[in-house]
C-alpha cells in the first residue's frame, strides 16, 4: 500500500494525539464490538479544529482538482456538520484564495424551521440553483445524509457530492442478523442510490496503515481482524 498523503497522516496523528481515535472495546449502534472508535465531535480544541479543517480542505481540493466534484456551497447537516462546514470553508479560502476565497460559501440546516425573523430551514448561503457539497463526520446507516439530500433538493439545490472524515469500510448489518453474509457499506448504498461521488479523509485501510508505530501491535491486530470480519463488498 502506498504511503498516506501528508495531510492524511497529519490528520491521523492529530486524531490519535487528541484522543479522537481511540482503541479498546466499543459497542456500536449495530451492537458490534469495535476495537476502535472515532468521534469527530471531540475536535473541539483550537489546534485540533485547525487540523480537522485542514484535512477536510485538502480532501475537497484534491477531489475538486481531479474533476470528481464541482461545487459552490459547502453544506453542514445539523448539528455536527455545522462546525465542519464552517471550518472547512474558511480553510479552503486560506489554502487557495484565488479559487475559493470569494466564491465558496457555506450553509447549514435547522432541525426545526424558524417561524419568525428571516424564517426558513437554511442558514447561510441560499441553495437554489447551486451545487452543494455535503460535509459531515461519518456515514453510519446513511439516514442523516438522505435527510440532508432531501432538504437541499427541496431548497432547489443540486447535491454535488459528500465528504466525510472516516469511511469505516464496514458492511451494513444483514437483515436476518447473519454477519457472515456479504453486504455493501452505507457509503456504497448511497453511491448506488444517488449516483453521488463520496470521499473520505481516511478509510479503515488508511488507519491500519497509518497507525503502525503509533498504536500497539495488539490494537493493530484486533483492528485488522475486525476489518476482515466486517469489510463491505463495495
XYZ file of N, CA and C in Angstrom:
702
model
N 0.840 -1.189 0.000
C 0.000 0.000 0.000
C 0.884 1.252 0.000
N 0.532 2.247 -0.816
C 1.314 3.475 -0.896
C 1.229 4.241 0.419
N 2.287 4.986 0.765
C 2.250 5.792 1.986
C 1.088 6.779 1.952
N 0.571 7.124 3.122
C -0.521 8.075 3.193
C -0.069 9.446 2.717
N -0.974 10.162 2.074
C -0.715 11.557 1.741
C -0.422 12.308 3.034
N 0.392 13.329 2.944
C 0.833 14.021 4.159
C -0.335 14.573 4.958
N -1.373 15.078 4.288
C -2.492 15.634 5.049
C -3.280 14.543 5.770
N -3.340 13.348 5.183
C -3.983 12.225 5.841
C -3.177 11.787 7.071
N -1.867 11.676 6.910
C -1.006 11.273 8.027
C -1.070 12.296 9.161
N -1.057 13.585 8.817
C -1.152 14.629 9.839
C -2.488 14.555 10.570
N -3.540 14.314 9.819
C -4.869 14.214 10.413
C -4.960 13.008 11.345
N -4.404 11.889 10.925
C -4.426 10.684 11.750
C -3.648 10.897 13.046
N -2.478 11.517 12.958
C -1.693 11.791 14.166
C -2.446 12.718 15.123
N -3.098 13.731 14.566
C -3.871 14.650 15.403
C -5.036 13.930 16.074
N -5.679 13.029 15.335
C -6.813 12.288 15.889
C -6.384 11.385 17.038
N -5.217 10.776 16.916
C -4.716 9.916 17.988
C -4.245 10.751 19.172
N -3.500 11.825 18.893
C -2.984 12.681 19.962
C -4.115 13.334 20.750
N -5.194 13.683 20.070
C -6.322 14.328 20.717
C -7.335 13.365 21.298
N -7.042 12.065 21.213
C -7.928 11.014 21.729
C -9.274 11.001 21.007
N -9.261 11.428 19.755
C -10.462 11.354 18.918
C -10.584 9.947 18.332
N -9.455 9.390 17.928
C -9.390 7.990 17.501
C -8.871 7.187 18.676
N -9.712 6.307 19.189
C -9.375 5.534 20.377
C -9.373 4.049 20.041
N -8.589 3.306 20.780
C -8.541 1.853 20.625
C -8.927 1.194 21.940
N -9.654 0.087 21.829
C -10.135 -0.602 23.020
C -11.272 -1.528 22.641
N -12.418 -1.349 23.290
C -13.594 -2.168 23.007
C -14.818 -1.269 23.096
N -15.515 -1.084 21.962
C -16.601 -0.122 21.889
C -17.817 -0.764 21.226
N -18.959 -0.668 21.880
C -20.191 -1.187 21.291
C -20.801 -0.133 20.379
N -21.038 -0.496 19.124
C -21.616 0.417 18.148
C -23.140 0.308 18.153
N -23.795 1.199 17.411
C -25.256 1.126 17.302
C -25.706 -0.209 16.743
N -24.865 -0.788 15.908
C -25.175 -2.083 15.302
C -25.018 -3.242 16.282
N -24.525 -2.936 17.508
C -24.231 -3.923 18.556
C -22.940 -4.693 18.305
N -22.252 -4.349 17.208
C -20.932 -4.940 17.006
C -19.956 -4.338 18.010
N -18.955 -5.121 18.382
C -17.924 -4.635 19.294
C -16.697 -4.273 18.472
N -16.458 -2.973 18.369
C -15.369 -2.474 17.529
C -14.112 -2.247 18.358
N -12.938 -2.562 17.791
C -11.681 -2.313 18.502
C -11.207 -0.868 18.395
N -11.961 -0.046 17.674
C -11.579 1.367 17.561
C -12.845 2.211 17.499
N -12.682 3.485 17.867
C -13.818 4.398 17.847
C -13.319 5.774 17.451
N -14.069 6.437 16.575
C -13.697 7.758 16.073
C -14.848 8.715 16.323
N -14.575 9.828 17.013
C -15.615 10.798 17.316
C -15.160 12.190 16.896
N -15.620 12.637 15.733
C -15.211 13.944 15.216
C -15.701 15.082 16.092
N -16.702 14.822 16.941
C -17.183 15.849 17.852
C -16.156 16.244 18.898
N -15.099 15.437 19.039
C -14.045 15.740 20.019
C -12.954 16.647 19.457
N -13.089 17.092 18.228
C -12.135 18.057 17.670
C -12.532 19.477 18.110
N -12.695 19.682 19.415
C -13.213 20.968 19.882
C -12.128 21.936 20.337
N -10.895 21.475 20.434
C -9.799 22.363 20.828
C -9.265 23.077 19.592
N -8.749 24.305 19.764
C -8.357 25.127 18.617
C -7.374 24.419 17.692
N -6.317 23.805 18.243
C -5.322 23.170 17.392
C -5.890 21.946 16.679
N -6.775 21.214 17.359
C -7.388 20.038 16.754
C -8.381 20.444 15.667
N -9.129 21.518 15.923
C -10.069 22.003 14.916
C -9.330 22.474 13.674
N -8.166 23.081 13.868
C -7.359 23.502 12.718
C -6.910 22.291 11.902
N -6.490 21.230 12.598
C -6.076 20.006 11.902
C -7.244 19.406 11.128
N -8.419 19.436 11.733
C -9.616 18.903 11.083
C -9.968 19.719 9.843
N -9.977 21.052 9.989
C -10.317 21.925 8.866
C -9.329 21.749 7.724
N -8.053 21.619 8.065
C -7.021 21.454 7.037
C -7.218 20.155 6.270
N -7.531 19.083 6.987
C -7.735 17.787 6.333
C -8.946 17.818 5.406
N -10.050 18.390 5.868
C -11.229 18.493 5.013
C -10.920 19.325 3.771
N -10.243 20.463 3.974
C -9.945 21.338 2.837
C -9.081 20.631 1.809
N -8.054 19.914 2.253
C -7.185 19.200 1.314
C -7.958 18.105 0.579
N -8.808 17.373 1.293
C -9.591 16.319 0.649
C -10.528 16.908 -0.406
N -11.142 18.049 -0.084
C -12.049 18.709 -1.032
C -11.281 19.239 -2.240
N -10.147 19.880 -1.987
C -9.330 20.412 -3.087
C -8.869 19.282 -4.009
N -8.444 18.173 -3.416
C -7.988 17.023 -4.208
C -9.108 16.507 -5.107
N -10.309 16.362 -4.532
C -11.449 15.872 -5.317
C -11.871 16.885 -6.372
N -11.809 18.161 -6.021
C -12.195 19.223 -6.951
C -11.234 19.288 -8.138
N -9.940 19.263 -7.847
C -8.949 19.372 -8.927
C -8.952 18.151 -9.837
N -9.374 17.010 -9.303
C -9.451 15.802 -10.136
C -10.659 15.832 -11.065
N -11.552 16.784 -10.825
C -12.767 16.869 -11.629
C -13.906 16.023 -11.103
N -13.698 15.374 -9.954
C -14.721 14.479 -9.409
C -15.904 15.242 -8.830
N -15.655 16.450 -8.315
C -16.743 17.267 -7.785
C -16.577 18.714 -8.249
N -17.686 19.363 -8.484
C -17.730 20.793 -8.763
C -18.809 21.356 -7.847
N -18.493 22.383 -7.073
C -19.454 22.847 -6.069
C -19.351 24.347 -5.872
N -20.429 24.900 -5.296
C -20.498 26.321 -4.953
C -20.600 26.532 -3.446
N -21.256 25.588 -2.773
C -21.568 25.738 -1.354
C -21.154 24.490 -0.595
N -20.539 24.697 0.563
C -20.235 23.610 1.493
C -21.356 23.576 2.522
N -22.012 22.435 2.643
C -23.204 22.313 3.490
C -22.928 21.366 4.660
N -23.219 21.831 5.877
C -23.047 21.008 7.065
C -24.372 20.651 7.705
N -24.771 19.390 7.668
C -26.031 18.998 8.318
C -25.955 19.213 9.832
N -27.018 19.759 10.407
C -27.066 19.947 11.858
C -27.031 18.577 12.552
N -26.295 18.449 13.657
C -25.527 19.515 14.301
C -24.012 19.392 14.055
N -23.495 18.195 14.014
C -22.050 18.021 13.906
C -21.483 18.598 12.627
N -22.274 18.624 11.571
C -21.777 19.116 10.305
C -21.589 20.625 10.257
N -22.216 21.353 11.190
C -22.151 22.820 11.145
C -20.726 23.337 11.336
N -20.019 22.977 12.424
C -18.639 23.466 12.551
C -17.714 22.899 11.492
N -18.011 21.700 10.998
C -17.158 21.107 9.962
C -17.229 21.923 8.677
N -18.440 22.269 8.249
C -18.601 23.052 7.029
C -18.010 24.449 7.181
N -18.225 25.043 8.347
C -17.704 26.395 8.592
C -16.184 26.403 8.554
N -15.582 25.494 9.308
C -14.113 25.443 9.382
C -13.502 25.086 8.029
N -14.112 24.144 7.317
C -13.585 23.730 6.019
C -13.643 24.878 5.014
N -14.721 25.660 5.043
C -14.861 26.781 4.111
C -13.788 27.835 4.366
N -13.559 28.144 5.641
C -12.506 29.106 5.984
C -11.148 28.615 5.489
N -10.858 27.340 5.736
C -9.547 26.792 5.370
C -9.383 26.710 3.855
N -10.444 26.416 3.132
C -10.371 26.419 1.663
C -9.933 27.787 1.160
N -10.529 28.835 1.717
C -10.183 30.183 1.303
C -8.757 30.561 1.648
N -8.244 30.002 2.753
C -6.862 30.284 3.146
C -5.860 29.533 2.281
N -6.158 28.279 1.952
C -5.220 27.459 1.189
C -5.168 27.847 -0.287
N -6.313 28.235 -0.822
C -6.362 28.597 -2.244
C -7.351 29.742 -2.427
N -6.937 30.965 -2.024
C -7.866 32.099 -2.090
C -8.316 32.436 -3.502
N -7.473 32.188 -4.495
C -7.854 32.513 -5.871
C -9.036 31.676 -6.341
N -9.088 30.419 -5.886
C -10.167 29.514 -6.308
C -11.377 29.589 -5.392
N -11.134 29.651 -4.083
C -12.225 29.502 -3.121
C -12.514 30.747 -2.279
N -11.610 31.712 -2.295
C -11.726 32.807 -1.341
C -12.943 33.694 -1.494
N -13.403 33.913 -2.727
C -14.506 34.858 -2.941
C -15.746 34.202 -3.549
N -15.690 32.918 -3.767
C -16.828 32.261 -4.422
C -17.453 31.153 -3.586
N -16.672 30.504 -2.730
C -17.179 29.373 -1.968
C -17.875 29.848 -0.702
N -19.084 29.367 -0.499
C -19.897 29.757 0.655
C -20.255 28.517 1.472
N -20.880 28.762 2.616
C -21.343 27.630 3.413
C -22.782 27.857 3.854
N -23.454 26.758 4.166
C -24.816 26.776 4.683
C -24.992 25.603 5.631
N -26.013 25.698 6.449
C -26.414 24.553 7.266
C -27.914 24.611 7.497
N -28.463 23.530 7.966
C -29.903 23.455 8.170
C -30.260 23.576 9.646
N -31.486 23.968 9.877
C -32.056 23.925 11.222
C -32.788 22.593 11.390
N -32.780 22.086 12.613
C -33.564 20.883 12.872
C -35.059 21.169 12.742
N -35.448 22.388 13.138
C -36.836 22.797 13.005
C -36.876 24.167 12.323
N -37.809 24.361 11.426
C -37.903 25.623 10.692
C -38.180 26.781 11.637
N -37.531 27.915 11.376
C -37.740 29.131 12.166
C -38.989 29.835 11.652
N -39.894 30.192 12.564
C -41.168 30.786 12.137
C -41.219 32.286 12.361
N -40.048 32.922 12.627
C -40.019 34.372 12.777
C -38.716 34.894 12.174
N -38.564 36.236 12.126
C -37.366 36.794 11.525
C -37.281 36.407 10.060
N -36.079 35.936 9.656
C -35.909 35.538 8.253
C -36.589 34.217 7.946
N -36.880 33.429 8.999
C -37.596 32.167 8.828
C -36.822 31.137 8.028
N -37.482 30.040 7.723
C -36.898 29.016 6.865
C -36.103 27.943 7.582
N -35.598 27.005 6.782
C -34.844 25.854 7.289
C -33.338 25.998 7.120
N -32.892 26.933 6.296
C -31.479 27.026 5.930
C -30.869 28.321 6.460
N -29.665 28.190 7.024
C -28.891 29.337 7.472
C -27.639 29.419 6.597
N -27.309 30.632 6.152
C -26.141 30.799 5.296
C -26.540 31.052 3.853
N -25.685 30.640 2.944
C -25.914 30.922 1.525
C -27.168 30.216 1.011
N -27.998 30.891 0.226
C -29.170 30.245 -0.383
C -28.729 29.108 -1.309
N -29.499 28.036 -1.317
C -29.110 26.834 -2.059
C -29.688 26.766 -3.472
N -30.696 27.554 -3.759
C -31.402 27.425 -5.035
C -30.460 27.607 -6.221
N -30.447 26.603 -7.085
C -29.640 26.647 -8.293
C -28.156 26.451 -8.074
N -27.737 26.126 -6.862
C -26.324 25.988 -6.540
C -25.928 24.508 -6.396
N -24.646 24.237 -6.688
C -24.089 22.893 -6.488
C -23.599 22.815 -5.051
N -24.095 21.823 -4.325
C -23.900 21.769 -2.875
C -23.105 20.517 -2.486
N -22.019 20.749 -1.761
C -21.176 19.661 -1.267
C -21.476 19.441 0.208
N -21.936 18.257 0.561
C -22.243 17.930 1.961
C -20.962 17.504 2.673
N -20.736 18.084 3.846
C -19.585 17.739 4.671
C -20.094 17.254 6.022
N -19.656 16.063 6.436
C -20.092 15.525 7.728
C -19.008 14.630 8.295
N -19.267 14.042 9.484
C -18.206 13.268 10.138
C -18.098 11.851 9.581
N -19.160 11.074 9.689
C -19.136 9.698 9.189
C -20.483 9.384 8.549
N -20.541 8.271 7.855
C -21.807 7.736 7.363
C -22.008 6.391 8.039
N -23.020 6.306 8.889
C -23.262 5.070 9.632
C -24.294 4.214 8.901
N -25.558 4.678 8.907
C -26.597 3.971 8.163
C -27.008 4.740 6.916
N -26.633 6.020 6.855
C -26.972 6.844 5.698
C -28.249 7.647 5.871
N -28.955 7.444 6.986
C -30.239 8.122 7.199
C -30.083 9.635 7.222
N -29.098 10.134 7.981
C -28.903 11.583 8.095
C -28.529 12.205 6.749
N -27.762 11.484 5.938
C -27.366 12.028 4.634
C -28.557 12.066 3.685
N -29.425 11.082 3.763
C -30.626 11.098 2.928
C -31.517 12.284 3.306
N -31.606 12.565 4.603
C -32.394 13.715 5.050
C -31.776 15.014 4.545
N -30.446 15.116 4.598
C -29.757 16.324 4.118
C -29.973 16.504 2.617
N -29.867 15.416 1.863
C -30.083 15.484 0.413
C -31.501 15.971 0.112
N -32.481 15.436 0.855
C -33.871 15.840 0.630
C -34.064 17.325 0.926
N -33.447 17.829 1.993
C -33.580 19.253 2.344
C -32.945 20.143 1.283
N -31.765 19.739 0.821
C -31.079 20.528 -0.201
C -31.906 20.585 -1.483
N -32.407 19.451 -1.900
C -33.200 19.403 -3.137
C -34.509 20.183 -2.985
N -35.101 20.155 -1.792
C -36.325 20.912 -1.542
C -36.079 22.412 -1.683
N -34.857 22.846 -1.345
C -34.497 24.256 -1.445
C -34.035 24.635 -2.861
N -34.037 23.660 -3.767
C -33.648 23.934 -5.145
C -32.165 23.770 -5.419
N -31.432 23.192 -4.448
C -30.012 22.952 -4.639
C -29.737 21.643 -5.355
N -28.529 21.505 -5.875
C -28.105 20.290 -6.578
C -26.960 19.671 -5.774
N -27.173 18.489 -5.260
C -26.147 17.845 -4.437
C -24.997 17.393 -5.333
N -23.799 17.910 -5.034
C -22.622 17.635 -5.865
C -21.810 16.462 -5.362
N -21.933 16.126 -4.079
C -21.157 15.036 -3.505
C -21.148 15.138 -1.995
N -20.423 14.216 -1.385
C -20.323 14.156 0.074
C -18.872 13.910 0.444
N -18.390 14.615 1.471
C -17.063 14.360 2.035
C -17.221 14.108 3.526
N -16.663 12.999 3.999
C -16.725 12.664 5.420
C -15.308 12.466 5.959
N -15.197 12.452 7.271
C -13.886 12.276 7.890
C -13.408 10.841 7.784
N -14.328 9.884 7.941
C -13.918 8.477 8.025
C -14.878 7.566 7.287
N -14.314 6.686 6.487
C -15.052 5.579 5.882
C -14.624 4.310 6.611
N -15.506 3.770 7.434
C -15.185 2.558 8.192
C -15.091 1.328 7.288
N -15.538 1.457 6.028
C -15.483 0.351 5.064
C -16.214 -0.881 5.597
N -17.237 -0.622 6.389
C -17.893 -1.695 7.138
C -19.241 -2.026 6.523
N -19.519 -3.305 6.364
C -20.776 -3.702 5.756
C -21.945 -3.435 6.693
N -23.076 -3.146 6.073
C -24.302 -2.963 6.832
C -24.714 -4.284 7.474
N -25.411 -4.236 8.603
C -25.900 -5.482 9.198
C -26.848 -6.211 8.253
N -26.767 -7.523 8.207
C -27.677 -8.315 7.391
C -29.080 -8.256 7.995
N -30.120 -8.198 7.175
C -31.492 -8.141 7.709
C -31.827 -9.293 8.645
N -31.211 -10.452 8.417
C -31.507 -11.601 9.280
C -30.498 -11.758 10.412
N -29.605 -10.755 10.556
C -28.644 -10.789 11.665
C -27.431 -11.652 11.425
N -27.281 -12.207 10.222
C -26.142 -13.075 9.926
C -24.990 -12.227 9.367
N -24.028 -11.879 10.225
C -22.930 -11.012 9.814
C -21.910 -11.712 8.919
N -22.085 -13.008 8.669
C -21.162 -13.703 7.775
C -21.530 -13.476 6.309
N -22.706 -12.935 6.055
C -23.150 -12.723 4.679
C -22.476 -11.490 4.078
N -22.139 -11.525 2.798
C -21.594 -10.329 2.140
C -22.665 -9.253 2.055
N -22.277 -8.032 2.400
C -23.201 -6.904 2.382
C -22.446 -5.649 1.955
N -23.140 -4.679 1.346
C -22.494 -3.412 0.993
C -22.330 -2.528 2.230
N -21.580 -1.457 2.078
C -21.443 -0.464 3.148
C -22.523 0.591 2.994
N -22.687 1.429 4.017
C -23.640 2.531 3.933
C -23.229 3.503 2.832
N -21.915 3.745 2.707
C -21.421 4.633 1.648
C -21.714 4.028 0.276
N -21.485 2.735 0.142
C -21.769 2.064 -1.125
C -23.234 2.153 -1.512
N -24.110 2.015 -0.522
C -25.542 2.108 -0.791
C -25.932 3.509 -1.249
N -25.349 4.535 -0.602
C -25.649 5.909 -1.001
C -25.136 6.201 -2.404
N -23.932 5.730 -2.709
C -23.393 5.921 -4.068
C -24.325 5.309 -5.101
N -24.786 4.108 -4.815
C -25.654 3.398 -5.748
C -27.016 4.087 -5.868
N -27.562 4.524 -4.743
C -28.899 5.107 -4.714
C -28.961 6.464 -5.403
N -27.930 7.297 -5.169
C -27.978 8.668 -5.672
C -26.993 8.950 -6.802
N -26.071 8.040 -7.048
C -25.061 8.278 -8.071
C -24.120 9.406 -7.725
N -23.868 9.606 -6.438
C -23.042 10.717 -5.976
C -21.607 10.293 -5.719
N -20.641 11.174 -5.983
C -19.270 10.911 -5.528
C -19.191 11.125 -4.015
N -18.600 10.172 -3.320
C -18.451 10.262 -1.862
C -16.991 10.008 -1.523
N -16.401 10.923 -0.773
C -14.988 10.847 -0.417
C -14.830 10.852 1.094
N -13.746 10.245 1.553
C -13.412 10.255 2.981
C -11.966 10.695 3.143
N -11.705 11.472 4.198
C -10.325 11.838 4.501
C -9.530 10.575 4.800
N -10.091 9.716 5.640
C -9.443 8.456 5.999
C -10.395 7.292 5.787
N -9.841 6.162 5.388
C -10.577 4.909 5.369
C -9.988 3.999 6.446
N -10.667 2.892 6.703
C -10.125 1.941 7.669
C -8.774 1.415 7.190
N -8.611 1.225 5.892
C -7.311 0.806 5.360
C -6.232 1.838 5.693
N -6.574 3.127 5.556
C -5.618 4.185 5.892
C -5.225 4.122 7.359
N -6.212 3.889 8.225
C -5.930 3.834 9.662
C -4.971 2.700 9.978
N -5.254 1.532 9.437
C -4.402 0.373 9.730
C -2.987 0.605 9.226
N -2.853 1.210 8.060
C -1.526 1.506 7.524
C -0.849 2.600 8.330
N -1.605 3.619 8.713
C -1.019 4.797 9.340
C -0.700 4.663 10.811
N -1.337 3.706 11.509
C -1.106 3.602 12.959
C 0.111 2.735 13.297
N 0.748 2.186 12.285
C 1.950 1.400 12.560
C 3.005 2.299 13.183
N 3.413 1.965 14.393
C 4.349 2.795 15.137
C 3.656 3.779 16.060
N 2.334 3.934 15.898
C 1.570 4.853 16.752
C 0.646 4.110 17.714
N 0.310 2.874 17.376
C -0.570 2.060 18.214
C 0.132 0.737 18.510
N -0.372 0.021 19.509
C 0.239 -1.243 19.892
C -0.006 -2.313 18.829
N 0.838 -3.322 18.815
C 0.660 -4.438 17.884
C -0.670 -5.127 18.116
N -1.113 -5.171 19.372
C -2.389 -5.797 19.701
C -3.548 -5.003 19.108
N -3.495 -3.676 19.219
C -4.552 -2.846 18.647
C -4.591 -2.994 17.128
N -3.425 -3.053 16.498
C -3.365 -3.227 15.044
C -3.940 -4.582 14.649
N -3.553 -5.629 15.378
C -4.036 -6.978 15.061
C -5.552 -7.053 15.191
N -6.110 -6.512 16.278
C -7.553 -6.566 16.503
C -8.311 -5.757 15.442
N -7.749 -4.641 15.026
C -8.390 -3.822 14.002
C -8.359 -4.534 12.656
N -7.257 -5.196 12.343
C -7.172 -5.969 11.092
C -8.171 -7.115 11.110
N -8.344 -7.770 12.240
C -9.304 -8.865 12.348
C -10.735 -8.349 12.176
N -11.000 -7.185 12.747
C -12.329 -6.587 12.616
C -12.610 -6.259 11.146
N -11.617 -5.698 10.463
C -11.777 -5.400 9.036
C -12.069 -6.668 8.252
N -11.333 -7.725 8.529
C -11.539 -8.981 7.795
C -12.953 -9.536 8.020
N -13.464 -9.353 9.213
C -14.790 -9.909 9.546
C -15.917 -9.085 8.973
N -15.773 -7.765 8.968
C -16.917 -6.910 8.636
C -16.704 -6.056 7.375
N -15.663 -6.277 6.623
C -15.426 -5.429 5.457
C -16.564 -5.602 4.430
N -16.998 -4.475 3.871
C -18.113 -4.478 2.928
C -17.676 -5.002 1.565
N -18.668 -5.342 0.751
C -18.383 -5.874 -0.581
C -18.058 -4.775 -1.576
N -18.430 -3.508 -1.270
C -18.164 -2.427 -2.230
C -16.882 -1.706 -1.886
